[in-house]
Amino acid sequence: CTSRPKALKVWVRYTPGTVDKGDSHISEGETDKGIIYVAVGDWKSSDSTYGSEWPIVVRTKGPVLFNPNDEGTIGYGEHIFTENYGTETETSLKEITIPLDYEGYGGYNRKPETILIVASASQYGDYYEGSSSSVMWLDDMELIYE
C-alpha cells in the first residue's frame, strides 16, 4: 500500500441486552455495550506458540488481549454503542464512519503492515462479560482513503 485508511465505514444494526454475565468490567443488570474498532499497525509477534507467522495473536482467555496503546499500533479508531442503533424498522441498518487516529498513536512516519477489525455485540466479551441477548448485524464494510 502507498496510502493508509483514514476511516472505516460500515452499516450497523445493534440491539443491546441486559447484562447477565457481569463481573469487574460491567455489572449484571446494566445495559450492555457493543463496540467496533479498527487498528492498523506494524506489530511483531512474540507468541511462542504461533511464532512470527502471525503479527498479532489475541487470546481471549489471556494472557494476551488487544491493547490499542501497544507500541505496534500506528492508528486506531472505535465506536462504542450504548443503545439501539439502526433499529428504526425491523430490517434497517444505519451507516457509521469510524475515523482512525494516527496522531495519538504511531503517527504518520511508520507504514502499517496489518489491519485489525473487531466487532462485538458485547464490548467486554474478551472477559466473558456482557449480555447473552445483545445482537449486532454488519454489512458493507469499506475502508476510506484520502
mmCIF file with all atom_site columns, C-alpha atoms in Angstrom:
data_model
loop_
_atom_site.group_PDB
_atom_site.id
_atom_site.type_symbol
_atom_site.label_atom_id
_atom_site.label_alt_id
_atom_site.label_comp_id
_atom_site.label_asym_id
_atom_site.label_entity_id
_atom_site.label_seq_id
_atom_site.pdbx_PDB_ins_code
_atom_site.Cartn_x
_atom_site.Cartn_y
_atom_site.Cartn_z
_atom_site.occupancy
_atom_site.B_iso_or_equiv
_atom_site.pdbx_formal_charge
_atom_site.auth_seq_id
_atom_site.auth_comp_id
_atom_site.auth_asym_id
_atom_site.auth_atom_id
_atom_site.pdbx_PDB_model_num
ATOM 1   C CA . CYS A 1 1   ? 0.000   0.000   0.000  1.00 0.00 ? 1   CYS A CA 1
ATOM 2   C CA . THR A 1 2   ? 1.137   3.505   -0.730 1.00 0.00 ? 2   THR A CA 1
ATOM 3   C CA . SER A 1 3   ? -1.527  5.165   1.408  1.00 0.00 ? 3   SER A CA 1
ATOM 4   C CA . ARG A 1 4   ? -3.285  4.448   4.669  1.00 0.00 ? 4   ARG A CA 1
ATOM 5   C CA . PRO A 1 5   ? -7.004  4.281   5.502  1.00 0.00 ? 5   PRO A CA 1
ATOM 6   C CA . LYS A 1 6   ? -8.439  7.333   7.205  1.00 0.00 ? 6   LYS A CA 1
ATOM 7   C CA . ALA A 1 7   ? -11.692 5.660   8.324  1.00 0.00 ? 7   ALA A CA 1
ATOM 8   C CA . LEU A 1 8   ? -13.835 2.537   8.324  1.00 0.00 ? 8   LEU A CA 1
ATOM 9   C CA . LYS A 1 9   ? -17.384 2.887   7.033  1.00 0.00 ? 9   LYS A CA 1
ATOM 10  C CA . VAL A 1 10  ? -19.916 0.156   7.884  1.00 0.00 ? 10  VAL A CA 1
ATOM 11  C CA . TRP A 1 11  ? -23.672 -0.357  8.041  1.00 0.00 ? 11  TRP A CA 1
ATOM 12  C CA . VAL A 1 12  ? -24.755 -1.473  11.531 1.00 0.00 ? 12  VAL A CA 1
ATOM 13  C CA . ARG A 1 13  ? -27.791 -2.564  13.470 1.00 0.00 ? 13  ARG A CA 1
ATOM 14  C CA . TYR A 1 14  ? -27.256 -3.006  17.200 1.00 0.00 ? 14  TYR A CA 1
ATOM 15  C CA . THR A 1 15  ? -29.631 -4.118  19.927 1.00 0.00 ? 15  THR A CA 1
ATOM 16  C CA . PRO A 1 16  ? -28.156 -4.276  23.447 1.00 0.00 ? 16  PRO A CA 1
ATOM 17  C CA . GLY A 1 17  ? -29.396 -6.730  26.005 1.00 0.00 ? 17  GLY A CA 1
ATOM 18  C CA . THR A 1 18  ? -29.348 -6.599  29.778 1.00 0.00 ? 18  THR A CA 1
ATOM 19  C CA . VAL A 1 19  ? -26.048 -7.843  31.207 1.00 0.00 ? 19  VAL A CA 1
ATOM 20  C CA . ASP A 1 20  ? -26.459 -11.363 32.579 1.00 0.00 ? 20  ASP A CA 1
ATOM 21  C CA . LYS A 1 21  ? -22.738 -12.157 32.827 1.00 0.00 ? 21  LYS A CA 1
ATOM 22  C CA . GLY A 1 22  ? -21.293 -9.308  34.870 1.00 0.00 ? 22  GLY A CA 1
ATOM 23  C CA . ASP A 1 23  ? -18.024 -9.019  36.740 1.00 0.00 ? 23  ASP A CA 1
ATOM 24  C CA . SER A 1 24  ? -15.271 -6.403  37.094 1.00 0.00 ? 24  SER A CA 1
ATOM 25  C CA . HIS A 1 25  ? -15.858 -4.576  33.749 1.00 0.00 ? 25  HIS A CA 1
ATOM 26  C CA . ILE A 1 26  ? -19.660 -4.351  33.614 1.00 0.00 ? 26  ILE A CA 1
ATOM 27  C CA . SER A 1 27  ? -22.261 -5.188  36.252 1.00 0.00 ? 27  SER A CA 1
ATOM 28  C CA . GLU A 1 28  ? -25.210 -7.532  35.931 1.00 0.00 ? 28  GLU A CA 1
ATOM 29  C CA . GLY A 1 29  ? -28.440 -5.664  35.249 1.00 0.00 ? 29  GLY A CA 1
ATOM 30  C CA . GLU A 1 30  ? -26.751 -2.866  33.251 1.00 0.00 ? 30  GLU A CA 1
ATOM 31  C CA . THR A 1 31  ? -27.443 -2.321  29.567 1.00 0.00 ? 31  THR A CA 1
ATOM 32  C CA . ASP A 1 32  ? -24.729 -3.990  27.511 1.00 0.00 ? 32  ASP A CA 1
ATOM 33  C CA . LYS A 1 33  ? -22.426 -2.011  25.208 1.00 0.00 ? 33  LYS A CA 1
ATOM 34  C CA . GLY A 1 34  ? -21.261 -3.028  21.760 1.00 0.00 ? 34  GLY A CA 1
ATOM 35  C CA . ILE A 1 35  ? -18.034 -1.993  20.064 1.00 0.00 ? 35  ILE A CA 1
ATOM 36  C CA . ILE A 1 36  ? -16.458 -1.824  16.639 1.00 0.00 ? 36  ILE A CA 1
ATOM 37  C CA . TYR A 1 37  ? -12.790 -0.949  16.450 1.00 0.00 ? 37  TYR A CA 1
ATOM 38  C CA . VAL A 1 38  ? -10.204 -0.779  13.731 1.00 0.00 ? 38  VAL A CA 1
ATOM 39  C CA . ALA A 1 39  ? -6.439  -0.665  14.163 1.00 0.00 ? 39  ALA A CA 1
ATOM 40  C CA . VAL A 1 40  ? -3.514  -0.574  11.761 1.00 0.00 ? 40  VAL A CA 1
ATOM 41  C CA . GLY A 1 41  ? -0.009  -1.383  12.847 1.00 0.00 ? 41  GLY A CA 1
ATOM 42  C CA . ASP A 1 42  ? 3.362   -2.974  12.380 1.00 0.00 ? 42  ASP A CA 1
ATOM 43  C CA . TRP A 1 43  ? 3.071   -5.467  15.214 1.00 0.00 ? 43  TRP A CA 1
ATOM 44  C CA . LYS A 1 44  ? 5.694   -8.166  15.631 1.00 0.00 ? 44  LYS A CA 1
ATOM 45  C CA . SER A 1 45  ? 4.506   -11.292 17.381 1.00 0.00 ? 45  SER A CA 1
ATOM 46  C CA . SER A 1 46  ? 6.388   -12.674 20.336 1.00 0.00 ? 46  SER A CA 1
ATOM 47  C CA . ASP A 1 47  ? 3.919   -15.531 20.761 1.00 0.00 ? 47  ASP A CA 1
ATOM 48  C CA . SER A 1 48  ? 5.848   -18.739 21.456 1.00 0.00 ? 48  SER A CA 1
ATOM 49  C CA . THR A 1 49  ? 3.081   -20.996 20.115 1.00 0.00 ? 49  THR A CA 1
ATOM 50  C CA . TYR A 1 50  ? 2.415   -19.222 16.812 1.00 0.00 ? 50  TYR A CA 1
ATOM 51  C CA . GLY A 1 51  ? 5.770   -17.531 16.332 1.00 0.00 ? 51  GLY A CA 1
ATOM 52  C CA . SER A 1 52  ? 6.321   -14.663 13.947 1.00 0.00 ? 52  SER A CA 1
ATOM 53  C CA . GLU A 1 53  ? 3.965   -16.124 11.331 1.00 0.00 ? 53  GLU A CA 1
ATOM 54  C CA . TRP A 1 54  ? 1.118   -14.019 12.746 1.00 0.00 ? 54  TRP A CA 1
ATOM 55  C CA . PRO A 1 55  ? 1.787   -10.338 13.502 1.00 0.00 ? 55  PRO A CA 1
ATOM 56  C CA . ILE A 1 56  ? -0.730  -10.219 16.335 1.00 0.00 ? 56  ILE A CA 1
ATOM 57  C CA . VAL A 1 57  ? -2.191  -13.079 18.347 1.00 0.00 ? 57  VAL A CA 1
ATOM 58  C CA . VAL A 1 58  ? -5.095  -12.369 20.686 1.00 0.00 ? 58  VAL A CA 1
ATOM 59  C CA . ARG A 1 59  ? -6.066  -14.996 23.229 1.00 0.00 ? 59  ARG A CA 1
ATOM 60  C CA . THR A 1 60  ? -9.423  -14.216 24.754 1.00 0.00 ? 60  THR A CA 1
ATOM 61  C CA . LYS A 1 61  ? -8.693  -16.236 27.878 1.00 0.00 ? 61  LYS A CA 1
ATOM 62  C CA . GLY A 1 62  ? -5.373  -14.448 28.276 1.00 0.00 ? 62  GLY A CA 1
ATOM 63  C CA . PRO A 1 63  ? -2.613  -13.834 28.690 1.00 0.00 ? 63  PRO A CA 1
ATOM 64  C CA . VAL A 1 64  ? -2.732  -11.555 25.630 1.00 0.00 ? 64  VAL A CA 1
ATOM 65  C CA . LEU A 1 65  ? -5.674  -9.251  24.890 1.00 0.00 ? 65  LEU A CA 1
ATOM 66  C CA . PHE A 1 66  ? -5.514  -6.498  22.277 1.00 0.00 ? 66  PHE A CA 1
ATOM 67  C CA . ASN A 1 67  ? -4.250  -3.183  23.656 1.00 0.00 ? 67  ASN A CA 1
ATOM 68  C CA . PRO A 1 68  ? -4.590  -0.159  21.328 1.00 0.00 ? 68  PRO A CA 1
ATOM 69  C CA . ASN A 1 69  ? -1.713  1.504   23.181 1.00 0.00 ? 69  ASN A CA 1
ATOM 70  C CA . ASP A 1 70  ? 0.690   -1.292  22.208 1.00 0.00 ? 70  ASP A CA 1
ATOM 71  C CA . GLU A 1 71  ? 3.863   0.049   20.599 1.00 0.00 ? 71  GLU A CA 1
ATOM 72  C CA . GLY A 1 72  ? 2.947   -1.699  17.322 1.00 0.00 ? 72  GLY A CA 1
ATOM 73  C CA . THR A 1 73  ? -0.261  0.319   16.887 1.00 0.00 ? 73  THR A CA 1
ATOM 74  C CA . ILE A 1 74  ? 0.045   3.079   14.287 1.00 0.00 ? 74  ILE A CA 1
ATOM 75  C CA . GLY A 1 75  ? -3.619  4.140   14.014 1.00 0.00 ? 75  GLY A CA 1
ATOM 76  C CA . TYR A 1 76  ? -6.781  3.324   15.944 1.00 0.00 ? 76  TYR A CA 1
ATOM 77  C CA . GLY A 1 77  ? -10.487 4.165   15.915 1.00 0.00 ? 77  GLY A CA 1
ATOM 78  C CA . GLU A 1 78  ? -13.520 2.854   17.761 1.00 0.00 ? 78  GLU A CA 1
ATOM 79  C CA . HIS A 1 79  ? -17.222 3.347   18.226 1.00 0.00 ? 79  HIS A CA 1
ATOM 80  C CA . ILE A 1 80  ? -18.991 2.154   21.369 1.00 0.00 ? 80  ILE A CA 1
ATOM 81  C CA . PHE A 1 81  ? -22.721 1.508   21.115 1.00 0.00 ? 81  PHE A CA 1
ATOM 82  C CA . THR A 1 82  ? -24.648 2.283   24.304 1.00 0.00 ? 82  THR A CA 1
ATOM 83  C CA . GLU A 1 83  ? -28.202 1.969   22.974 1.00 0.00 ? 83  GLU A CA 1
ATOM 84  C CA . ASN A 1 84  ? -30.224 0.724   19.998 1.00 0.00 ? 84  ASN A CA 1
ATOM 85  C CA . TYR A 1 85  ? -28.620 1.791   16.726 1.00 0.00 ? 85  TYR A CA 1
ATOM 86  C CA . GLY A 1 86  ? -30.090 1.470   13.243 1.00 0.00 ? 86  GLY A CA 1
ATOM 87  C CA . THR A 1 87  ? -33.270 -0.124  14.567 1.00 0.00 ? 87  THR A CA 1
ATOM 88  C CA . GLU A 1 88  ? -35.798 2.312   13.082 1.00 0.00 ? 88  GLU A CA 1
ATOM 89  C CA . THR A 1 89  ? -37.538 -0.549  11.284 1.00 0.00 ? 89  THR A CA 1
ATOM 90  C CA . GLU A 1 90  ? -37.399 -4.299  11.682 1.00 0.00 ? 90  GLU A CA 1
ATOM 91  C CA . THR A 1 91  ? -34.846 -4.691  8.887  1.00 0.00 ? 91  THR A CA 1
ATOM 92  C CA . SER A 1 92  ? -32.989 -1.380  8.879  1.00 0.00 ? 92  SER A CA 1
ATOM 93  C CA . LEU A 1 93  ? -29.285 -0.691  9.345  1.00 0.00 ? 93  LEU A CA 1
ATOM 94  C CA . LYS A 1 94  ? -27.564 2.668   9.754  1.00 0.00 ? 94  LYS A CA 1
ATOM 95  C CA . GLU A 1 95  ? -24.249 3.800   8.312  1.00 0.00 ? 95  GLU A CA 1
ATOM 96  C CA . ILE A 1 96  ? -21.426 4.788   10.623 1.00 0.00 ? 96  ILE A CA 1
ATOM 97  C CA . THR A 1 97  ? -17.943 6.089   9.873  1.00 0.00 ? 97  THR A CA 1
ATOM 98  C CA . ILE A 1 98  ? -15.163 5.410   12.363 1.00 0.00 ? 98  ILE A CA 1
ATOM 99  C CA . PRO A 1 99  ? -12.135 7.668   11.811 1.00 0.00 ? 99  PRO A CA 1
ATOM 100 C CA . LEU A 1 100 ? -8.650  6.349   12.517 1.00 0.00 ? 100 LEU A CA 1
ATOM 101 C CA . ASP A 1 101 ? -6.498  8.468   14.826 1.00 0.00 ? 101 ASP A CA 1
ATOM 102 C CA . TYR A 1 102 ? -2.844  8.422   13.810 1.00 0.00 ? 102 TYR A CA 1
ATOM 103 C CA . GLU A 1 103 ? -1.650  11.421  15.849 1.00 0.00 ? 103 GLU A CA 1
ATOM 104 C CA . GLY A 1 104 ? -2.483  9.801   19.206 1.00 0.00 ? 104 GLY A CA 1
ATOM 105 C CA . TYR A 1 105 ? -0.792  6.537   18.275 1.00 0.00 ? 105 TYR A CA 1
ATOM 106 C CA . GLY A 1 106 ? 2.128   5.733   15.955 1.00 0.00 ? 106 GLY A CA 1
ATOM 107 C CA . GLY A 1 107 ? 1.851   8.801   13.764 1.00 0.00 ? 107 GLY A CA 1
ATOM 108 C CA . TYR A 1 108 ? 2.458   9.145   10.050 1.00 0.00 ? 108 TYR A CA 1
ATOM 109 C CA . ASN A 1 109 ? 6.135   8.211   9.824  1.00 0.00 ? 109 ASN A CA 1
ATOM 110 C CA . ARG A 1 110 ? 5.579   4.421   10.056 1.00 0.00 ? 110 ARG A CA 1
ATOM 111 C CA . LYS A 1 111 ? 3.951   2.250   7.413  1.00 0.00 ? 111 LYS A CA 1
ATOM 112 C CA . PRO A 1 112 ? 1.075   -0.032  8.513  1.00 0.00 ? 112 PRO A CA 1
ATOM 113 C CA . GLU A 1 113 ? 1.559   -3.679  7.600  1.00 0.00 ? 113 GLU A CA 1
ATOM 114 C CA . THR A 1 114 ? -1.542  -5.197  9.196  1.00 0.00 ? 114 THR A CA 1
ATOM 115 C CA . ILE A 1 115 ? -5.151  -4.201  9.825  1.00 0.00 ? 115 ILE A CA 1
ATOM 116 C CA . LEU A 1 116 ? -7.345  -5.474  12.638 1.00 0.00 ? 116 LEU A CA 1
ATOM 117 C CA . ILE A 1 117 ? -11.133 -5.006  12.588 1.00 0.00 ? 117 ILE A CA 1
ATOM 118 C CA . VAL A 1 118 ? -13.202 -6.222  15.535 1.00 0.00 ? 118 VAL A CA 1
ATOM 119 C CA . ALA A 1 119 ? -16.960 -6.019  16.040 1.00 0.00 ? 119 ALA A CA 1
ATOM 120 C CA . SER A 1 120 ? -18.554 -7.312  19.204 1.00 0.00 ? 120 SER A CA 1
ATOM 121 C CA . ALA A 1 121 ? -22.117 -7.138  20.497 1.00 0.00 ? 121 ALA A CA 1
ATOM 122 C CA . SER A 1 122 ? -20.583 -7.111  23.999 1.00 0.00 ? 122 SER A CA 1
ATOM 123 C CA . GLN A 1 123 ? -17.683 -4.690  24.489 1.00 0.00 ? 123 GLN A CA 1
ATOM 124 C CA . TYR A 1 124 ? -16.239 -6.815  27.276 1.00 0.00 ? 124 TYR A CA 1
ATOM 125 C CA . GLY A 1 125 ? -16.718 -10.161 25.540 1.00 0.00 ? 125 GLY A CA 1
ATOM 126 C CA . ASP A 1 126 ? -12.948 -10.773 25.764 1.00 0.00 ? 126 ASP A CA 1
ATOM 127 C CA . TYR A 1 127 ? -13.504 -11.061 29.501 1.00 0.00 ? 127 TYR A CA 1
ATOM 128 C CA . TYR A 1 128 ? -16.633 -13.210 29.063 1.00 0.00 ? 128 TYR A CA 1
ATOM 129 C CA . GLU A 1 129 ? -18.772 -10.372 30.405 1.00 0.00 ? 129 GLU A CA 1
ATOM 130 C CA . GLY A 1 130 ? -21.897 -8.866  28.861 1.00 0.00 ? 130 GLY A CA 1
ATOM 131 C CA . SER A 1 131 ? -25.331 -9.916  27.722 1.00 0.00 ? 131 SER A CA 1
ATOM 132 C CA . SER A 1 132 ? -26.153 -13.185 26.019 1.00 0.00 ? 132 SER A CA 1
ATOM 133 C CA . SER A 1 133 ? -29.003 -11.382 24.212 1.00 0.00 ? 133 SER A CA 1
ATOM 134 C CA . SER A 1 134 ? -27.102 -8.453  22.628 1.00 0.00 ? 134 SER A CA 1
ATOM 135 C CA . VAL A 1 135 ? -27.094 -8.607  18.821 1.00 0.00 ? 135 VAL A CA 1
ATOM 136 C CA . MET A 1 136 ? -25.064 -6.765  16.163 1.00 0.00 ? 136 MET A CA 1
ATOM 137 C CA . TRP A 1 137 ? -25.544 -7.002  12.400 1.00 0.00 ? 137 TRP A CA 1
ATOM 138 C CA . LEU A 1 138 ? -22.941 -5.635  9.951  1.00 0.00 ? 138 LEU A CA 1
ATOM 139 C CA . ASP A 1 139 ? -22.984 -5.059  6.218  1.00 0.00 ? 139 ASP A CA 1
ATOM 140 C CA . ASP A 1 140 ? -20.849 -3.354  3.551  1.00 0.00 ? 140 ASP A CA 1
ATOM 141 C CA . MET A 1 141 ? -17.602 -2.603  5.375  1.00 0.00 ? 141 MET A CA 1
ATOM 142 C CA . GLU A 1 142 ? -15.441 -0.149  3.461  1.00 0.00 ? 142 GLU A CA 1
ATOM 143 C CA . LEU A 1 143 ? -12.059 1.397   4.161  1.00 0.00 ? 143 LEU A CA 1
ATOM 144 C CA . ILE A 1 144 ? -11.978 5.102   3.289  1.00 0.00 ? 144 ILE A CA 1
ATOM 145 C CA . TYR A 1 145 ? -8.762  6.557   1.877  1.00 0.00 ? 145 TYR A CA 1
ATOM 146 C CA . GLU A 1 146 ? -7.824  10.185  1.309  1.00 0.00 ? 146 GLU A CA 1
#
